Amino acid sequence: MLLDATPRKLADAAVHWAAQQLLGENLPDKVGVCRLAWEEETERVLMKWLQDNPKQGSAGLVGGKQKNKNKGLPLHEQAMKAMCYVLMHAAGTEECPISEEGWVKWQQLAAHQSCKRFQNWVLLEALDQDKKDRLVAKQDTDGVWWVVAWSGHTQERVVGPAAVVPTEELPALLAHGSYRRHTASIQKKGLVRGDRDVHFHDPEEHAERWRVDLETRIDIDVKKAVDLGWKTGNK
């Protein structure tokens, strides 16, 4: 097969084509990243080669083998963690500016020290397979793509892409999703913010963003919570 003979050239061609299709200037303005529309034969040949050669260097990585504390994770999940780290903690430098809402240019994110070891198609695949909906991408009117993390920012003056919700506009009931292993702690201490925000959903409106792996649901009476001193945050 052609890719078996010259895997790098064909892989690079596939990467270039996919990037053009997904990040090209002629795409319509939209929020979110669509699934990669690779040509069927290119995808079949490329993925077969990756499956047949799992131990040859670092497919999808740039520059050969790298030290990586997330080595045991799938490659796209490693890439997702790298992007989350940059968007939530490391962006905000001259080389990788970040807006007050948390938006970073795709090209600057991909070029960041934490992300540049991944080939472009791996980063795109990570966005496409993000079941936790941690990141969102959009294209501006000039055709430039931007990426943002929904929450978790530690940079000073970066509040994220959400809007602050006034107390009077909150629904009567909010829900928080968690896991069975946290049930005893929640029953004993309640929901503790710690160093991360506690996320709530309006069960009537945001069912589509409820993570499929959540095991328990905690309902919050908003009026009682506010009366007890609960402070609202971002939407």
mmCIF file of C-alpha atoms in Angstrom:
data_model
loop_
_atom_site.group_PDB
_atom_site.id
_atom_site.type_symbol
_atom_site.label_atom_id
_atom_site.label_comp_id
_atom_site.label_asym_id
_atom_site.label_seq_id
_atom_site.Cartn_x
_atom_site.Cartn_y
_atom_site.Cartn_z
ATOM 1 C CA MET A 1 0.000 0.000 0.000
ATOM 2 C CA LEU A 2 1.156 3.546 -0.678
ATOM 3 C CA LEU A 3 1.082 4.551 2.981
ATOM 4 C CA ASP A 4 3.096 1.476 3.945
ATOM 5 C CA ALA A 5 5.783 2.590 1.499
ATOM 6 C CA THR A 6 5.764 6.306 2.307
ATOM 7 C CA PRO A 7 3.613 6.788 5.431
ATOM 8 C CA ARG A 8 4.867 10.252 6.307
ATOM 9 C CA LYS A 9 4.111 11.783 2.925
ATOM 10 C CA LEU A 10 0.600 10.384 2.741
ATOM 11 C CA ALA A 11 -0.094 11.174 6.376
ATOM 12 C CA ASP A 12 1.070 14.762 5.860
ATOM 13 C CA ALA A 13 -1.128 15.042 2.779
ATOM 14 C CA ALA A 14 -4.124 13.791 4.738
ATOM 15 C CA VAL A 15 -3.377 16.208 7.574
ATOM 16 C CA HIS A 16 -3.061 19.112 5.148
ATOM 17 C CA TRP A 17 -6.335 18.241 3.419
ATOM 18 C CA ALA A 18 -8.256 17.764 6.687
ATOM 19 C CA ALA A 19 -6.944 21.037 8.107
ATOM 20 C CA GLN A 20 -7.960 22.887 4.959
ATOM 21 C CA GLN A 21 -11.447 21.393 5.115
ATOM 22 C CA LEU A 22 -11.942 22.161 8.800
ATOM 23 C CA LEU A 23 -10.048 25.411 9.213
ATOM 24 C CA GLY A 24 -10.277 26.826 5.687
ATOM 25 C CA GLU A 25 -11.422 30.374 5.020
ATOM 26 C CA ASN A 26 -14.481 29.320 3.026
ATOM 27 C CA LEU A 27 -16.287 27.491 5.813
ATOM 28 C CA PRO A 28 -19.531 29.070 7.113
ATOM 29 C CA ASP A 29 -19.511 30.861 10.456
ATOM 30 C CA LYS A 30 -20.467 28.348 13.159
ATOM 31 C CA VAL A 31 -19.914 27.335 16.771
ATOM 32 C CA GLY A 32 -18.415 23.925 17.467
ATOM 33 C CA VAL A 33 -16.227 21.647 15.391
ATOM 34 C CA CYS A 34 -17.817 19.296 12.901
ATOM 35 C CA ARG A 35 -16.627 15.747 12.426
ATOM 36 C CA LEU A 36 -13.601 15.360 10.149
ATOM 37 C CA ALA A 37 -14.780 14.817 6.577
ATOM 38 C CA TRP A 38 -11.750 12.816 5.428
ATOM 39 C CA GLU A 39 -11.981 11.158 2.066
ATOM 40 C CA GLU A 40 -12.955 7.554 2.663
ATOM 41 C CA GLU A 41 -9.920 5.938 1.050
ATOM 42 C CA THR A 42 -7.406 8.278 2.729
ATOM 43 C CA GLU A 43 -8.925 7.641 6.144
ATOM 44 C CA ARG A 44 -9.061 3.877 5.593
ATOM 45 C CA VAL A 45 -5.434 3.628 4.508
ATOM 46 C CA LEU A 46 -4.140 6.011 7.161
ATOM 47 C CA MET A 47 -5.975 4.369 10.050
ATOM 48 C CA LYS A 48 -4.959 0.892 8.892
ATOM 49 C CA TRP A 49 -1.317 1.938 8.903
ATOM 50 C CA LEU A 50 -1.646 3.402 12.409
ATOM 51 C CA GLN A 51 -3.255 0.175 13.648
ATOM 52 C CA ASP A 52 -0.599 -1.974 11.984
ATOM 53 C CA ASN A 53 2.288 0.129 13.340
ATOM 54 C CA PRO A 54 1.458 0.977 16.973
ATOM 55 C CA LYS A 55 5.064 0.787 18.177
ATOM 56 C CA GLN A 56 6.877 2.622 15.392
ATOM 57 C CA GLY A 57 7.902 5.877 17.035
ATOM 58 C CA SER A 58 5.002 8.164 17.902
ATOM 59 C CA ALA A 59 2.334 8.330 15.205
ATOM 60 C CA GLY A 60 0.572 11.654 15.484
ATOM 61 C CA LEU A 61 3.461 13.231 17.396
ATOM 62 C CA VAL A 62 5.983 15.681 16.022
ATOM 63 C CA GLY A 63 9.654 15.175 16.797
ATOM 64 C CA GLY A 64 9.686 11.502 17.767
ATOM 65 C CA LYS A 65 9.322 10.105 21.277
ATOM 66 C CA GLN A 66 8.560 12.570 24.058
ATOM 67 C CA LYS A 67 8.471 12.306 27.839
ATOM 68 C CA ASN A 68 4.795 12.401 28.752
ATOM 69 C CA LYS A 69 3.120 11.792 32.107
ATOM 70 C CA ASN A 70 -0.105 10.912 30.229
ATOM 71 C CA LYS A 71 1.646 8.239 28.168
ATOM 72 C CA GLY A 72 -0.896 5.524 28.935
ATOM 73 C CA LEU A 73 -3.826 7.548 27.606
ATOM 74 C CA PRO A 74 -5.084 7.435 24.001
ATOM 75 C CA LEU A 75 -3.316 9.983 21.832
ATOM 76 C CA HIS A 76 -6.387 12.176 21.328
ATOM 77 C CA GLU A 77 -6.945 12.326 25.102
ATOM 78 C CA GLN A 78 -3.324 13.348 25.640
ATOM 79 C CA ALA A 79 -3.873 16.107 23.101
ATOM 80 C CA MET A 80 -7.085 17.196 24.834
ATOM 81 C CA LYS A 81 -5.341 17.438 28.198
ATOM 82 C CA ALA A 82 -2.575 19.502 26.617
ATOM 83 C CA MET A 83 -5.080 21.911 25.053
ATOM 84 C CA CYS A 84 -7.043 22.201 28.302
ATOM 85 C CA TYR A 85 -3.864 22.980 30.207
ATOM 86 C CA VAL A 86 -2.960 25.782 27.824
ATOM 87 C CA LEU A 87 -6.466 27.277 27.634
ATOM 88 C CA MET A 88 -7.154 27.080 31.371
ATOM 89 C CA HIS A 89 -3.727 27.850 32.830
ATOM 90 C CA ALA A 90 -0.847 28.619 30.468
ATOM 91 C CA ALA A 91 -2.292 30.956 27.821
ATOM 92 C CA GLY A 92 -1.911 34.673 28.376
ATOM 93 C CA THR A 93 1.660 35.149 27.200
ATOM 94 C CA GLU A 94 2.946 37.240 24.323
ATOM 95 C CA GLU A 95 3.239 34.101 22.183
ATOM 96 C CA CYS A 96 -0.217 32.817 23.147
ATOM 97 C CA PRO A 97 -2.569 35.692 24.069
ATOM 98 C CA ILE A 98 -5.971 35.003 25.593
ATOM 99 C CA SER A 99 -9.043 37.209 25.681
ATOM 100 C CA GLU A 100 -11.001 38.058 28.821
ATOM 101 C CA GLU A 101 -13.579 35.499 27.685
ATOM 102 C CA GLY A 102 -10.856 32.851 27.318
ATOM 103 C CA TRP A 103 -10.567 32.692 23.508
ATOM 104 C CA VAL A 104 -7.226 31.706 21.948
ATOM 105 C CA LYS A 105 -6.387 31.561 18.246
ATOM 106 C CA TRP A 106 -6.187 27.987 16.993
ATOM 107 C CA GLN A 107 -2.810 28.492 15.332
ATOM 108 C CA GLN A 108 -1.306 29.925 18.529
ATOM 109 C CA LEU A 109 -2.772 27.107 20.616
ATOM 110 C CA ALA A 110 -1.389 24.468 18.237
ATOM 111 C CA ALA A 111 2.037 26.171 18.310
ATOM 112 C CA HIS A 112 2.217 26.294 22.115
ATOM 113 C CA GLN A 113 4.983 24.303 23.768
ATOM 114 C CA SER A 114 2.455 21.926 25.340
ATOM 115 C CA CYS A 115 0.610 21.225 22.071
ATOM 116 C CA LYS A 116 3.133 21.489 19.272
ATOM 117 C CA ARG A 117 4.323 17.899 19.657
ATOM 118 C CA PHE A 118 0.929 16.757 18.354
ATOM 119 C CA GLN A 119 0.207 16.826 14.658
ATOM 120 C CA ASN A 120 -2.666 19.060 13.629
ATOM 121 C CA TRP A 121 -5.014 16.183 12.821
ATOM 122 C CA VAL A 122 -4.570 14.757 16.340
ATOM 123 C CA LEU A 123 -5.604 18.067 17.925
ATOM 124 C CA LEU A 124 -8.613 18.268 15.604
ATOM 125 C CA GLU A 125 -9.591 14.684 16.404
ATOM 126 C CA ALA A 126 -9.327 15.486 20.129
ATOM 127 C CA LEU A 127 -11.816 18.332 19.687
ATOM 128 C CA ASP A 128 -14.106 16.109 17.658
ATOM 129 C CA GLN A 129 -14.078 13.304 20.254
ATOM 130 C CA ASP A 130 -14.432 15.519 23.335
ATOM 131 C CA LYS A 131 -17.389 13.774 25.028
ATOM 132 C CA LYS A 132 -17.080 16.041 28.066
ATOM 133 C CA ASP A 133 -17.660 19.195 25.983
ATOM 134 C CA ARG A 134 -14.700 20.901 27.616
ATOM 135 C CA LEU A 135 -13.759 23.039 24.622
ATOM 136 C CA VAL A 136 -15.575 24.953 21.902
ATOM 137 C CA ALA A 137 -14.229 26.286 18.608
ATOM 138 C CA LYS A 138 -15.642 28.975 16.352
ATOM 139 C CA GLN A 139 -14.658 30.841 13.193
ATOM 140 C CA ASP A 140 -14.800 34.633 13.134
ATOM 141 C CA THR A 141 -15.874 36.832 10.212
ATOM 142 C CA ASP A 142 -12.274 36.961 8.942
ATOM 143 C CA GLY A 143 -12.104 33.178 8.700
ATOM 144 C CA VAL A 144 -9.837 32.821 11.766
ATOM 145 C CA TRP A 145 -10.544 29.897 14.101
ATOM 146 C CA TRP A 146 -10.581 30.354 17.891
ATOM 147 C CA VAL A 147 -10.840 27.867 20.765
ATOM 148 C CA VAL A 148 -12.049 28.331 24.345
ATOM 149 C CA ALA A 149 -12.456 26.235 27.485
ATOM 150 C CA TRP A 150 -15.898 26.496 29.048
ATOM 151 C CA SER A 151 -14.527 26.925 32.564
ATOM 152 C CA GLY A 152 -11.617 26.234 34.908
ATOM 153 C CA HIS A 153 -9.497 29.298 34.058
ATOM 154 C CA THR A 154 -6.839 30.312 36.560
ATOM 155 C CA GLN A 155 -5.440 33.255 34.601
ATOM 156 C CA GLU A 156 -6.021 36.635 36.191
ATOM 157 C CA ARG A 157 -8.993 38.555 34.719
ATOM 158 C CA VAL A 158 -10.038 35.631 32.476
ATOM 159 C CA VAL A 159 -13.666 34.786 33.256
ATOM 160 C CA GLY A 160 -14.478 32.347 30.470
ATOM 161 C CA PRO A 161 -17.043 32.544 27.648
ATOM 162 C CA ALA A 162 -20.127 32.475 29.864
ATOM 163 C CA ALA A 163 -22.246 35.333 31.155
ATOM 164 C CA VAL A 164 -22.960 36.105 34.812
ATOM 165 C CA VAL A 165 -26.523 35.133 35.724
ATOM 166 C CA PRO A 166 -28.378 37.485 38.105
ATOM 167 C CA THR A 167 -29.949 35.693 41.048
ATOM 168 C CA GLU A 168 -33.458 36.732 40.031
ATOM 169 C CA GLU A 169 -33.027 35.030 36.644
ATOM 170 C CA LEU A 170 -32.087 31.639 38.048
ATOM 171 C CA PRO A 171 -34.567 28.760 37.692
ATOM 172 C CA ALA A 172 -36.238 27.366 40.787
ATOM 173 C CA LEU A 173 -34.257 24.129 40.494
ATOM 174 C CA LEU A 174 -30.689 23.396 39.430
ATOM 175 C CA ALA A 175 -28.987 20.022 39.171
ATOM 176 C CA HIS A 176 -25.393 18.917 39.728
ATOM 177 C CA GLY A 177 -24.029 15.667 38.298
ATOM 178 C CA SER A 178 -21.456 13.548 40.093
ATOM 179 C CA TYR A 179 -20.255 9.969 40.650
ATOM 180 C CA ARG A 180 -21.158 7.315 43.205
ATOM 181 C CA ARG A 181 -17.704 7.449 44.788
ATOM 182 C CA HIS A 182 -18.417 11.039 45.917
ATOM 183 C CA THR A 183 -21.860 10.359 47.407
ATOM 184 C CA ALA A 184 -20.734 9.823 51.024
ATOM 185 C CA SER A 185 -18.628 12.993 50.999
ATOM 186 C CA ILE A 186 -21.456 15.068 49.495
ATOM 187 C CA GLN A 187 -23.930 13.737 52.080
ATOM 188 C CA LYS A 188 -21.518 14.640 54.866
ATOM 189 C CA LYS A 189 -20.056 17.967 53.682
ATOM 190 C CA GLY A 190 -22.340 19.102 50.877
ATOM 191 C CA LEU A 191 -20.973 20.361 47.552
ATOM 192 C CA VAL A 192 -17.551 21.859 48.254
ATOM 193 C CA ARG A 193 -16.090 24.202 45.646
ATOM 194 C CA GLY A 194 -12.405 23.602 46.380
ATOM 195 C CA ASP A 195 -10.140 25.029 43.704
ATOM 196 C CA ARG A 196 -12.699 24.479 40.937
ATOM 197 C CA ASP A 197 -16.152 25.837 40.292
ATOM 198 C CA VAL A 198 -19.138 23.604 41.016
ATOM 199 C CA HIS A 199 -21.203 23.281 37.844
ATOM 200 C CA PHE A 200 -24.992 23.220 37.733
ATOM 201 C CA HIS A 201 -27.496 22.695 34.952
ATOM 202 C CA ASP A 202 -31.066 23.733 34.462
ATOM 203 C CA PRO A 203 -32.579 20.244 34.032
ATOM 204 C CA GLU A 204 -35.283 21.700 31.790
ATOM 205 C CA GLU A 205 -32.946 23.312 29.278
ATOM 206 C CA HIS A 206 -29.480 21.790 29.233
ATOM 207 C CA ALA A 207 -30.028 18.035 29.065
ATOM 208 C CA GLU A 208 -27.923 17.879 25.886
ATOM 209 C CA ARG A 209 -24.828 18.974 27.850
ATOM 210 C CA TRP A 210 -25.252 16.362 30.592
ATOM 211 C CA ARG A 211 -22.210 14.095 30.481
ATOM 212 C CA VAL A 212 -23.072 10.504 29.678
ATOM 213 C CA ASP A 213 -20.746 9.053 32.333
ATOM 214 C CA LEU A 214 -22.360 10.812 35.320
ATOM 215 C CA GLU A 215 -23.920 8.444 37.872
ATOM 216 C CA THR A 216 -25.704 10.610 40.442
ATOM 217 C CA ARG A 217 -27.754 13.792 40.386
ATOM 218 C CA ILE A 218 -28.072 16.357 43.193
ATOM 219 C CA ASP A 219 -31.016 18.753 42.946
ATOM 220 C CA ILE A 220 -30.597 22.249 44.393
ATOM 221 C CA ASP A 221 -33.484 24.389 45.657
ATOM 222 C CA VAL A 222 -32.150 27.720 44.396
ATOM 223 C CA LYS A 223 -34.192 29.988 46.693
ATOM 224 C CA LYS A 224 -33.105 28.099 49.825
ATOM 225 C CA ALA A 225 -29.505 28.056 48.631
ATOM 226 C CA VAL A 226 -29.482 31.820 47.996
ATOM 227 C CA ASP A 227 -31.079 32.470 51.394
ATOM 228 C CA LEU A 228 -28.231 30.478 52.944
ATOM 229 C CA GLY A 229 -25.645 32.678 51.229
ATOM 230 C CA TRP A 230 -25.046 30.786 47.980
ATOM 231 C CA LYS A 231 -23.460 33.015 45.335
ATOM 232 C CA THR A 232 -24.246 32.686 41.639
ATOM 233 C CA GLY A 233 -21.613 32.550 38.941
ATOM 234 C CA ASN A 234 -21.388 32.188 35.194
ATOM 235 C CA LYS A 235 -23.988 30.749 32.842
#
